[in-house]
Amino acid sequence: MKFIHTGDWHLGKLVHGMYMTEDQREVLNQFVELVAEEQPDAVVIAGDLYDRSVPPTDAVELLDEVLFRINVDLNTPVVAIAGNHDSAERLSFGSSWYRHNHFYLTGKLSNNFQPVHINGVNFYLVPYAEPGVVRHLLDDSSIHSHQDAMKAVIGKIEENLNPNEANVFVGHAFVLGGDSCDSERTLSVGGSGCVTQDLFDPFAFTALGHLHSPDAIRHDRIRYSGSLLKYSFSEAKQRKSVSIVEMNENGTFNMRYRSLKPKQDMRELEGHLEQLLDPSFYEKENIHDYLKVTLLDDGAMIDPMGKLRQVFPNVLHLERKIESLDQKHKQNFTSIREEKKTELELFEQFYKEMTTSEFTGDKRDLMAGVINQVLKEEGQK
Amino acid sequence: MKFIHTGDWHLGKLVHGMYMTEDQREVLNQFVELVAEEQPDAVVIAGDLYDRSVPPTDAVELLDEVLFRINVDLNTPVVAIAGNHDSAERLSFGSSWYRHNHFYLTGKLSNNFQPVHINGVNFYLVPYAEPGVVRHLLDDSSIHSHQDAMKAVIGKIEENLNPNEANVFVGHAFVLGGDSCDSERTLSVGGSGCVTQDLFDPFAFTALGHLHSPDAIRHDRIRYSGSLLKYSFSEAKQRKSVSIVEMNENGTFNMRYRSLKPKQDMRELEGHLEQLLDPSFYEKENIHDYLKVTLLDDGAMIDPMGKLRQVFPNVLHLERKIESLDQKHKQNFTSIREEKKTELELFEQFYKEMTTSEFTGDKRDLMAGVINQVLKEEGQK
């Protein structure tokens, strides 16, 4: 039995103020072709189909179209869950109808812990859920952390699980490499508490979404598929792929990767302005890639972003790095400056990343008023 | 062939700051029972399933549940279109799957003007669309008004219509009683331009949504179903029902109404405070109804709303009417006052009707700033 594991599509995502929907459409077209070639028995999507609970209508139409092509046109069963970015309730709409066509979509965690059976494999679908939701659902007041919640849910699943069968857990969670939770890393994944690997021992394979790299965890039976695309410069060096899993009836399996190649890569470029703008350099480059540029030049510069964008139209972020005499003490002024940013500057940065509209003087005045009000109430001003 | 005509469910509607979802659930339960009794060949929902493009998740879950009970549990074909309150794109998600189960949902107007055939009746599904959308879709630059748009769409339908068959138009539009558009009434339906009756001559029956009274138009073959519930005090005296249409193959039909009875009615009450608070009066009343109360008392009063709500917990609106010596010149001070409201007061009223949260001093300050800015830019201040 063969299935494809993917996840973290984040349809409708804005990256540095740019909607990625057309890039997503391009890569999803490749994915549909890949499904047509591989002819799997199922496609597994491990959450975060959308990037937000109310995605833009373009993203809604794209998801509808892609799932229809896979599920109906290619007649491929689809197994999907909601991630923390999806609205469980909104995503669930219509799922009772989809089941008739072997499209198994679980938005909200429910008390039904029965698996979906596809060609000898049992898929246990566990959408993202806050600990409070699981506490309420299972009526178990001892559940406080994500670890507690996942343990309780898997406990329920185990009540009826036959360990000799091919059992696949489909989840959306922050599973750590080690056996305990590391608070420093927790902070980097936006407050979603972590879960230990050992919980997933009952399963032949655990198909995860949430972390965006397929290498986020190195475990032979617990895997992240990785996201559809690079969604931030911190992912610039990650490979993006989907996993092809071929599983036997006893749960043993082989796995391989297939890459997805967007038209425009997301990557970092470092150098002196003059060097980057020299045709002998950029002629070898895909100038349309999404770029974070770090300039090594000293001293004042006139509109370096404008100059760069004449050659590289999709520079999304520009930083400067001063090389001191002692190369070992390079200082990144941008990151130093970030620590000193005011609330207003931080909000402006957030606003620019989250919307496509300009942060005008009016908006700045309005926000400054709100921030002052809050600070005043907190007695900080 | 028997079908039920309903529409304007407006799930997720807020009335005077109160979510109507539980009232809607109650009446939709009655509706599902009615469908089970009548066993129609189809249920037709003529738009405005939701009250807004992004409805609350409760409303999403309610619609999902009700449609599933009708379409799957009761195995009844459903024909539905988007109204002006629905998001065409969001509502459309999944509709390709629903068709397999005879649930025909058309969110976005498309170039496919083919009807849905159910037991000898052809249903032409025309969701609400702005004239600009129709102009673009049909590539016809002469389309400017709703009248132009509807005429063009029906023209397309007529190209393949056999007038001897049972043809039913399902639409969401402001169709006037007369042959021309009356601008005064147009204003009262929130900018959606009107359409004349004669356009619908090709159809045996026109099942409309948009206006909330089943008596909004008196035409033997063009009908509004009326809304599911009374959604404003201007509808207090309207009857609410669904229409049962039994149609022959040549398009002739019989029609009758079946009422829906909410637990709590919406109605107006007029009198002196003392009289309304007298047990001999209110003992005969359903004190839980949603009420607009008009007090006839003269002079200052201390907290009349508080006193009324001790007896009638769901007073949503309170007005005072002064009876002058000359009874013929009654003046409604509330409506006079409304004409003098500032932009800020109007916004506050709108805010209270549209949300459940309080319009705090901070919000007032913020909004006052925005209004001042706009007025200044317009040179009015």
mmCIF file of N, CA and C in Angstrom, chain B residues 71-175:
data_model
loop_
_atom_site.group_PDB
_atom_site.id
_atom_site.type_symbol
_atom_site.label_atom_id
_atom_site.label_comp_id
_atom_site.label_asym_id
_atom_site.label_seq_id
_atom_site.Cartn_x
_atom_site.Cartn_y
_atom_site.Cartn_z
ATOM 1 N N ASN B 71 -30.208 16.544 3.173
ATOM 2 C CA ASN B 71 -29.697 15.944 1.942
ATOM 3 C C ASN B 71 -29.312 14.477 2.104
ATOM 4 N N VAL B 72 -28.644 14.147 3.205
ATOM 5 C CA VAL B 72 -28.139 12.780 3.361
ATOM 6 C C VAL B 72 -29.101 11.926 4.189
ATOM 7 N N ASP B 73 -29.431 12.379 5.393
ATOM 8 C CA ASP B 73 -30.304 11.565 6.240
ATOM 9 C C ASP B 73 -31.676 11.368 5.592
ATOM 10 N N LEU B 74 -32.256 12.458 5.083
ATOM 11 C CA LEU B 74 -33.590 12.360 4.476
ATOM 12 C C LEU B 74 -33.511 12.103 2.968
ATOM 13 N N ASN B 75 -32.280 12.041 2.447
ATOM 14 C CA ASN B 75 -32.068 11.714 1.031
ATOM 15 C C ASN B 75 -32.870 12.627 0.094
ATOM 16 N N THR B 76 -32.895 13.922 0.430
ATOM 17 C CA THR B 76 -33.648 14.896 -0.360
ATOM 18 C C THR B 76 -32.690 15.772 -1.166
ATOM 19 N N PRO B 77 -32.846 15.836 -2.481
ATOM 20 C CA PRO B 77 -32.011 16.755 -3.265
ATOM 21 C C PRO B 77 -32.167 18.188 -2.772
ATOM 22 N N VAL B 78 -31.073 18.923 -2.759
ATOM 23 C CA VAL B 78 -31.090 20.320 -2.323
ATOM 24 C C VAL B 78 -30.519 21.186 -3.448
ATOM 25 N N VAL B 79 -31.209 22.285 -3.711
ATOM 26 C CA VAL B 79 -30.793 23.246 -4.729
ATOM 27 C C VAL B 79 -30.582 24.565 -3.995
ATOM 28 N N ALA B 80 -29.378 25.127 -4.037
ATOM 29 C CA ALA B 80 -29.126 26.350 -3.261
ATOM 30 C C ALA B 80 -28.197 27.287 -4.019
ATOM 31 N N ILE B 81 -28.388 28.574 -3.797
ATOM 32 C CA ILE B 81 -27.525 29.588 -4.419
ATOM 33 C C ILE B 81 -27.030 30.556 -3.344
ATOM 34 N N ALA B 82 -25.969 31.287 -3.673
ATOM 35 C CA ALA B 82 -25.475 32.334 -2.774
ATOM 36 C C ALA B 82 -26.312 33.599 -2.962
ATOM 37 N N GLY B 83 -26.558 34.292 -1.855
ATOM 38 C CA GLY B 83 -27.192 35.603 -1.908
ATOM 39 C C GLY B 83 -26.148 36.693 -1.732
ATOM 40 N N ASN B 84 -26.597 37.932 -1.644
ATOM 41 C CA ASN B 84 -25.638 39.023 -1.510
ATOM 42 C C ASN B 84 -24.921 39.002 -0.165
ATOM 43 N N HIS B 85 -25.503 38.363 0.842
ATOM 44 C CA HIS B 85 -24.830 38.288 2.141
ATOM 45 C C HIS B 85 -23.785 37.179 2.196
ATOM 46 N N ASP B 86 -23.886 36.192 1.320
ATOM 47 C CA ASP B 86 -22.933 35.080 1.336
ATOM 48 C C ASP B 86 -21.658 35.470 0.595
ATOM 49 N N SER B 87 -20.550 34.812 0.954
ATOM 50 C CA SER B 87 -19.356 34.905 0.133
ATOM 51 C C SER B 87 -19.466 33.813 -0.916
ATOM 52 N N ALA B 88 -19.581 34.219 -2.179
ATOM 53 C CA ALA B 88 -19.759 33.245 -3.257
ATOM 54 C C ALA B 88 -18.639 32.206 -3.237
ATOM 55 N N GLU B 89 -17.400 32.665 -3.054
ATOM 56 C CA GLU B 89 -16.254 31.757 -3.114
ATOM 57 C C GLU B 89 -16.212 30.820 -1.912
ATOM 58 N N ARG B 90 -16.430 31.372 -0.727
ATOM 59 C CA ARG B 90 -16.352 30.531 0.466
ATOM 60 C C ARG B 90 -17.475 29.504 0.484
ATOM 61 N N LEU B 91 -18.676 29.939 0.065
ATOM 62 C CA LEU B 91 -19.813 29.018 0.064
ATOM 63 C C LEU B 91 -19.602 27.911 -0.958
ATOM 64 N N SER B 92 -18.888 28.225 -2.045
ATOM 65 C CA SER B 92 -18.708 27.254 -3.135
ATOM 66 C C SER B 92 -17.823 26.081 -2.749
ATOM 67 N N PHE B 93 -16.959 26.261 -1.756
ATOM 68 C CA PHE B 93 -15.985 25.214 -1.425
ATOM 69 C C PHE B 93 -16.694 23.874 -1.267
ATOM 70 N N GLY B 94 -16.221 22.883 -1.997
ATOM 71 C CA GLY B 94 -16.756 21.531 -1.838
ATOM 72 C C GLY B 94 -17.953 21.232 -2.712
ATOM 73 N N SER B 95 -18.465 22.233 -3.449
ATOM 74 C CA SER B 95 -19.732 21.992 -4.151
ATOM 75 C C SER B 95 -19.606 20.898 -5.207
ATOM 76 N N SER B 96 -18.397 20.703 -5.740
ATOM 77 C CA SER B 96 -18.228 19.632 -6.728
ATOM 78 C C SER B 96 -18.470 18.265 -6.100
ATOM 79 N N TRP B 97 -18.144 18.119 -4.810
ATOM 80 C CA TRP B 97 -18.409 16.845 -4.135
ATOM 81 C C TRP B 97 -19.899 16.687 -3.823
ATOM 82 N N TYR B 98 -20.521 17.800 -3.435
ATOM 83 C CA TYR B 98 -21.922 17.723 -3.018
ATOM 84 C C TYR B 98 -22.823 17.227 -4.147
ATOM 85 N N ARG B 99 -22.483 17.621 -5.377
ATOM 86 C CA ARG B 99 -23.316 17.240 -6.524
ATOM 87 C C ARG B 99 -23.528 15.735 -6.600
ATOM 88 N N HIS B 100 -22.502 14.978 -6.212
ATOM 89 C CA HIS B 100 -22.618 13.517 -6.255
ATOM 90 C C HIS B 100 -23.780 13.032 -5.409
ATOM 91 N N ASN B 101 -24.146 13.828 -4.419
ATOM 92 C CA ASN B 101 -25.255 13.426 -3.544
ATOM 93 C C ASN B 101 -26.508 14.270 -3.805
ATOM 94 N N HIS B 102 -26.581 14.846 -5.000
ATOM 95 C CA HIS B 102 -27.748 15.660 -5.377
ATOM 96 C C HIS B 102 -27.932 16.864 -4.461
ATOM 97 N N PHE B 103 -26.834 17.460 -4.070
ATOM 98 C CA PHE B 103 -26.873 18.750 -3.369
ATOM 99 C C PHE B 103 -26.198 19.732 -4.340
ATOM 100 N N TYR B 104 -27.033 20.564 -4.967
ATOM 101 C CA TYR B 104 -26.563 21.446 -6.038
ATOM 102 C C TYR B 104 -26.422 22.853 -5.487
ATOM 103 N N LEU B 105 -25.197 23.245 -5.198
ATOM 104 C CA LEU B 105 -24.919 24.534 -4.567
ATOM 105 C C LEU B 105 -24.149 25.402 -5.551
ATOM 106 N N THR B 106 -24.718 26.527 -5.940
ATOM 107 C CA THR B 106 -24.014 27.426 -6.844
ATOM 108 C C THR B 106 -23.691 28.714 -6.111
ATOM 109 N N GLY B 107 -22.407 28.902 -5.825
ATOM 110 C CA GLY B 107 -21.967 30.102 -5.124
ATOM 111 C C GLY B 107 -21.668 31.212 -6.107
ATOM 112 N N LYS B 108 -20.810 30.918 -7.068
ATOM 113 C CA LYS B 108 -20.391 31.928 -8.051
ATOM 114 C C LYS B 108 -21.133 31.714 -9.355
ATOM 115 N N LEU B 109 -21.609 32.787 -9.922
ATOM 116 C CA LEU B 109 -22.206 32.720 -11.247
ATOM 117 C C LEU B 109 -21.112 32.291 -12.227
ATOM 118 N N SER B 110 -21.430 31.340 -13.100
ATOM 119 C CA SER B 110 -20.452 30.893 -14.093
ATOM 120 C C SER B 110 -21.096 30.915 -15.466
ATOM 121 N N ASN B 111 -20.300 30.610 -16.456
ATOM 122 C CA ASN B 111 -20.804 30.602 -17.831
ATOM 123 C C ASN B 111 -21.638 29.371 -18.151
ATOM 124 N N ASN B 112 -21.789 28.494 -17.162
ATOM 125 C CA ASN B 112 -22.608 27.310 -17.382
ATOM 126 C C ASN B 112 -24.062 27.642 -17.048
ATOM 127 N N PHE B 113 -24.874 27.808 -18.080
ATOM 128 C CA PHE B 113 -26.268 28.166 -17.838
ATOM 129 C C PHE B 113 -27.196 26.962 -17.999
ATOM 130 N N GLN B 114 -26.626 25.774 -17.822
ATOM 131 C CA GLN B 114 -27.424 24.551 -17.898
ATOM 132 C C GLN B 114 -28.203 24.370 -16.608
ATOM 133 N N PRO B 115 -29.422 23.845 -16.716
ATOM 134 C CA PRO B 115 -30.203 23.651 -15.500
ATOM 135 C C PRO B 115 -29.842 22.356 -14.774
ATOM 136 N N VAL B 116 -30.297 22.266 -13.546
ATOM 137 C CA VAL B 116 -30.252 21.019 -12.787
ATOM 138 C C VAL B 116 -31.610 20.342 -12.993
ATOM 139 N N HIS B 117 -31.590 19.091 -13.426
ATOM 140 C CA HIS B 117 -32.852 18.370 -13.670
ATOM 141 C C HIS B 117 -33.209 17.528 -12.462
ATOM 142 N N ILE B 118 -34.375 17.747 -11.914
ATOM 143 C CA ILE B 118 -34.843 16.872 -10.826
ATOM 144 C C ILE B 118 -36.289 16.476 -11.104
ATOM 145 N N ASN B 119 -36.499 15.214 -11.328
ATOM 146 C CA ASN B 119 -37.848 14.641 -11.554
ATOM 147 C C ASN B 119 -38.709 15.488 -12.490
ATOM 148 N N GLY B 120 -38.183 15.812 -13.641
ATOM 149 C CA GLY B 120 -38.982 16.502 -14.654
ATOM 150 C C GLY B 120 -38.986 18.012 -14.557
ATOM 151 N N VAL B 121 -38.351 18.570 -13.528
ATOM 152 C CA VAL B 121 -38.286 20.030 -13.416
ATOM 153 C C VAL B 121 -36.845 20.491 -13.684
ATOM 154 N N ASN B 122 -36.707 21.579 -14.453
ATOM 155 C CA ASN B 122 -35.386 22.166 -14.711
ATOM 156 C C ASN B 122 -35.181 23.381 -13.809
ATOM 157 N N PHE B 123 -34.197 23.290 -12.937
ATOM 158 C CA PHE B 123 -33.898 24.418 -12.048
ATOM 159 C C PHE B 123 -32.714 25.208 -12.612
ATOM 160 N N TYR B 124 -32.946 26.492 -12.883
ATOM 161 C CA TYR B 124 -31.870 27.374 -13.345
ATOM 162 C C TYR B 124 -31.369 28.154 -12.138
ATOM 163 N N LEU B 125 -30.110 27.922 -11.774
ATOM 164 C CA LEU B 125 -29.555 28.488 -10.537
ATOM 165 C C LEU B 125 -28.748 29.745 -10.844
ATOM 166 N N VAL B 126 -29.232 30.880 -10.384
ATOM 167 C CA VAL B 126 -28.562 32.151 -10.651
ATOM 168 C C VAL B 126 -28.263 32.859 -9.328
ATOM 169 N N PRO B 127 -27.055 32.648 -8.794
ATOM 170 C CA PRO B 127 -26.716 33.301 -7.530
ATOM 171 C C PRO B 127 -26.648 34.817 -7.698
ATOM 172 N N TYR B 128 -26.699 35.512 -6.585
ATOM 173 C CA TYR B 128 -26.555 36.963 -6.609
ATOM 174 C C TYR B 128 -25.212 37.324 -7.236
ATOM 175 N N ALA B 129 -25.210 38.307 -8.108
ATOM 176 C CA ALA B 129 -23.941 38.798 -8.674
ATOM 177 C C ALA B 129 -24.064 40.283 -8.944
ATOM 178 N N GLU B 130 -23.013 41.018 -8.656
ATOM 179 C CA GLU B 130 -22.980 42.438 -8.970
ATOM 180 C C GLU B 130 -22.946 42.616 -10.494
ATOM 181 N N PRO B 131 -23.512 43.716 -10.991
ATOM 182 C CA PRO B 131 -23.492 43.953 -12.439
ATOM 183 C C PRO B 131 -22.079 43.870 -13.024
ATOM 184 N N GLY B 132 -21.091 44.375 -12.277
ATOM 185 C CA GLY B 132 -19.706 44.348 -12.782
ATOM 186 C C GLY B 132 -19.207 42.934 -13.000
ATOM 187 N N VAL B 133 -19.626 42.018 -12.138
ATOM 188 C CA VAL B 133 -19.215 40.615 -12.262
ATOM 189 C C VAL B 133 -19.833 40.000 -13.519
ATOM 190 N N VAL B 134 -21.105 40.314 -13.759
ATOM 191 C CA VAL B 134 -21.795 39.774 -14.936
ATOM 192 C C VAL B 134 -21.194 40.388 -16.211
ATOM 193 N N ARG B 135 -20.899 41.685 -16.140
ATOM 194 C CA ARG B 135 -20.277 42.372 -17.283
ATOM 195 C C ARG B 135 -18.981 41.660 -17.677
ATOM 196 N N HIS B 136 -18.164 41.345 -16.680
ATOM 197 C CA HIS B 136 -16.894 40.677 -16.921
ATOM 198 C C HIS B 136 -17.107 39.243 -17.418
ATOM 199 N N LEU B 137 -18.018 38.533 -16.759
ATOM 200 C CA LEU B 137 -18.261 37.116 -17.085
ATOM 201 C C LEU B 137 -18.746 36.963 -18.522
ATOM 202 N N LEU B 138 -19.687 37.816 -18.926
ATOM 203 C CA LEU B 138 -20.274 37.694 -20.267
ATOM 204 C C LEU B 138 -19.523 38.546 -21.290
ATOM 205 N N ASP B 139 -18.505 39.257 -20.808
ATOM 206 C CA ASP B 139 -17.721 40.145 -21.675
ATOM 207 C C ASP B 139 -18.656 41.070 -22.461
ATOM 208 N N ASP B 140 -19.531 41.737 -21.736
ATOM 209 C CA ASP B 140 -20.550 42.595 -22.358
ATOM 210 C C ASP B 140 -20.506 43.960 -21.665
ATOM 211 N N SER B 141 -19.858 44.911 -22.330
ATOM 212 C CA SER B 141 -19.612 46.208 -21.700
ATOM 213 C C SER B 141 -20.880 47.047 -21.561
ATOM 214 N N SER B 142 -21.989 46.574 -22.138
ATOM 215 C CA SER B 142 -23.233 47.353 -22.028
ATOM 216 C C SER B 142 -23.951 47.106 -20.697
ATOM 217 N N ILE B 143 -23.424 46.172 -19.889
ATOM 218 C CA ILE B 143 -24.090 45.833 -18.627
ATOM 219 C C ILE B 143 -23.664 46.803 -17.526
ATOM 220 N N HIS B 144 -24.591 47.564 -17.001
ATOM 221 C CA HIS B 144 -24.284 48.502 -15.919
ATOM 222 C C HIS B 144 -25.169 48.296 -14.701
ATOM 223 N N SER B 145 -26.459 48.070 -14.910
ATOM 224 C CA SER B 145 -27.387 47.939 -13.785
ATOM 225 C C SER B 145 -27.694 46.464 -13.516
ATOM 226 N N HIS B 146 -28.350 46.220 -12.396
ATOM 227 C CA HIS B 146 -28.837 44.873 -12.099
ATOM 228 C C HIS B 146 -29.833 44.425 -13.165
ATOM 229 N N GLN B 147 -30.621 45.375 -13.638
ATOM 230 C CA GLN B 147 -31.587 45.057 -14.691
ATOM 231 C C GLN B 147 -30.860 44.552 -15.949
ATOM 232 N N ASP B 148 -29.809 45.273 -16.364
ATOM 233 C CA ASP B 148 -29.013 44.841 -17.525
ATOM 234 C C ASP B 148 -28.462 43.434 -17.302
ATOM 235 N N ALA B 149 -27.920 43.232 -16.097
ATOM 236 C CA ALA B 149 -27.236 41.978 -15.799
ATOM 237 C C ALA B 149 -28.214 40.811 -15.841
ATOM 238 N N MET B 150 -29.373 40.992 -15.191
ATOM 239 C CA MET B 150 -30.354 39.905 -15.139
ATOM 240 C C MET B 150 -30.896 39.605 -16.533
ATOM 241 N N LYS B 151 -31.102 40.663 -17.299
ATOM 242 C CA LYS B 151 -31.612 40.482 -18.658
ATOM 243 C C LYS B 151 -30.611 39.661 -19.489
ATOM 244 N N ALA B 152 -29.329 39.975 -19.339
ATOM 245 C CA ALA B 152 -28.299 39.269 -20.106
ATOM 246 C C ALA B 152 -28.206 37.806 -19.684
ATOM 247 N N VAL B 153 -28.265 37.565 -18.375
ATOM 248 C CA VAL B 153 -28.168 36.189 -17.867
ATOM 249 C C VAL B 153 -29.359 35.380 -18.354
ATOM 250 N N ILE B 154 -30.551 35.948 -18.254
ATOM 251 C CA ILE B 154 -31.745 35.217 -18.685
ATOM 252 C C ILE B 154 -31.714 35.014 -20.203
ATOM 253 N N GLY B 155 -31.136 35.982 -20.915
ATOM 254 C CA GLY B 155 -30.951 35.812 -22.358
ATOM 255 C C GLY B 155 -30.118 34.570 -22.664
ATOM 256 N N LYS B 156 -29.040 34.393 -21.893
ATOM 257 C CA LYS B 156 -28.177 33.218 -22.075
ATOM 258 C C LYS B 156 -28.955 31.928 -21.778
ATOM 259 N N ILE B 157 -29.747 31.974 -20.710
ATOM 260 C CA ILE B 157 -30.530 30.785 -20.341
ATOM 261 C C ILE B 157 -31.514 30.438 -21.459
ATOM 262 N N GLU B 158 -32.157 31.483 -22.021
ATOM 263 C CA GLU B 158 -33.195 31.251 -23.030
ATOM 264 C C GLU B 158 -32.660 30.588 -24.299
ATOM 265 N N GLU B 159 -31.339 30.733 -24.530
ATOM 266 C CA GLU B 159 -30.788 30.134 -25.751
ATOM 267 C C GLU B 159 -31.065 28.634 -25.828
ATOM 268 N N ASN B 160 -31.134 27.992 -24.659
ATOM 269 C CA ASN B 160 -31.344 26.537 -24.659
ATOM 270 C C ASN B 160 -32.571 26.107 -23.877
ATOM 271 N N LEU B 161 -33.499 27.020 -23.686
ATOM 272 C CA LEU B 161 -34.663 26.700 -22.860
ATOM 273 C C LEU B 161 -35.840 26.256 -23.723
ATOM 274 N N ASN B 162 -36.478 25.176 -23.301
ATOM 275 C CA ASN B 162 -37.685 24.713 -23.985
ATOM 276 C C ASN B 162 -38.885 25.223 -23.194
ATOM 277 N N PRO B 163 -39.624 26.192 -23.746
ATOM 278 C CA PRO B 163 -40.684 26.843 -22.961
ATOM 279 C C PRO B 163 -41.847 25.918 -22.602
ATOM 280 N N ASN B 164 -41.860 24.726 -23.202
ATOM 281 C CA ASN B 164 -42.955 23.806 -22.868
ATOM 282 C C ASN B 164 -42.637 22.932 -21.661
ATOM 283 N N GLU B 165 -41.426 23.084 -21.122
ATOM 284 C CA GLU B 165 -41.058 22.249 -19.975
ATOM 285 C C GLU B 165 -41.273 23.003 -18.671
ATOM 286 N N ALA B 166 -41.106 22.292 -17.569
ATOM 287 C CA ALA B 166 -41.281 22.889 -16.246
ATOM 288 C C ALA B 166 -39.973 23.565 -15.851
ATOM 289 N N ASN B 167 -39.838 24.845 -16.172
ATOM 290 C CA ASN B 167 -38.597 25.584 -15.930
ATOM 291 C C ASN B 167 -38.746 26.485 -14.705
ATOM 292 N N VAL B 168 -37.862 26.306 -13.749
ATOM 293 C CA VAL B 168 -37.909 27.090 -12.514
ATOM 294 C C VAL B 168 -36.628 27.913 -12.398
ATOM 295 N N PHE B 169 -36.792 29.211 -12.222
ATOM 296 C CA PHE B 169 -35.649 30.106 -12.006
ATOM 297 C C PHE B 169 -35.446 30.237 -10.500
ATOM 298 N N VAL B 170 -34.209 30.015 -10.037
ATOM 299 C CA VAL B 170 -33.891 30.213 -8.623
ATOM 300 C C VAL B 170 -32.913 31.385 -8.546
ATOM 301 N N GLY B 171 -33.344 32.476 -7.940
ATOM 302 C CA GLY B 171 -32.498 33.664 -7.937
ATOM 303 C C GLY B 171 -32.563 34.439 -6.634
ATOM 304 N N HIS B 172 -31.664 35.401 -6.526
ATOM 305 C CA HIS B 172 -31.604 36.247 -5.340
ATOM 306 C C HIS B 172 -31.503 37.672 -5.843
ATOM 307 N N ALA B 173 -32.608 38.364 -5.874
ATOM 308 C CA ALA B 173 -32.637 39.681 -6.499
ATOM 309 C C ALA B 173 -33.796 40.485 -5.946
ATOM 310 N N PHE B 174 -33.748 41.776 -6.225
ATOM 311 C CA PHE B 174 -34.779 42.699 -5.777
ATOM 312 C C PHE B 174 -35.734 42.932 -6.954
ATOM 313 N N VAL B 175 -36.771 42.102 -7.011
ATOM 314 C CA VAL B 175 -37.725 42.179 -8.112
ATOM 315 C C VAL B 175 -38.914 43.013 -7.667
#
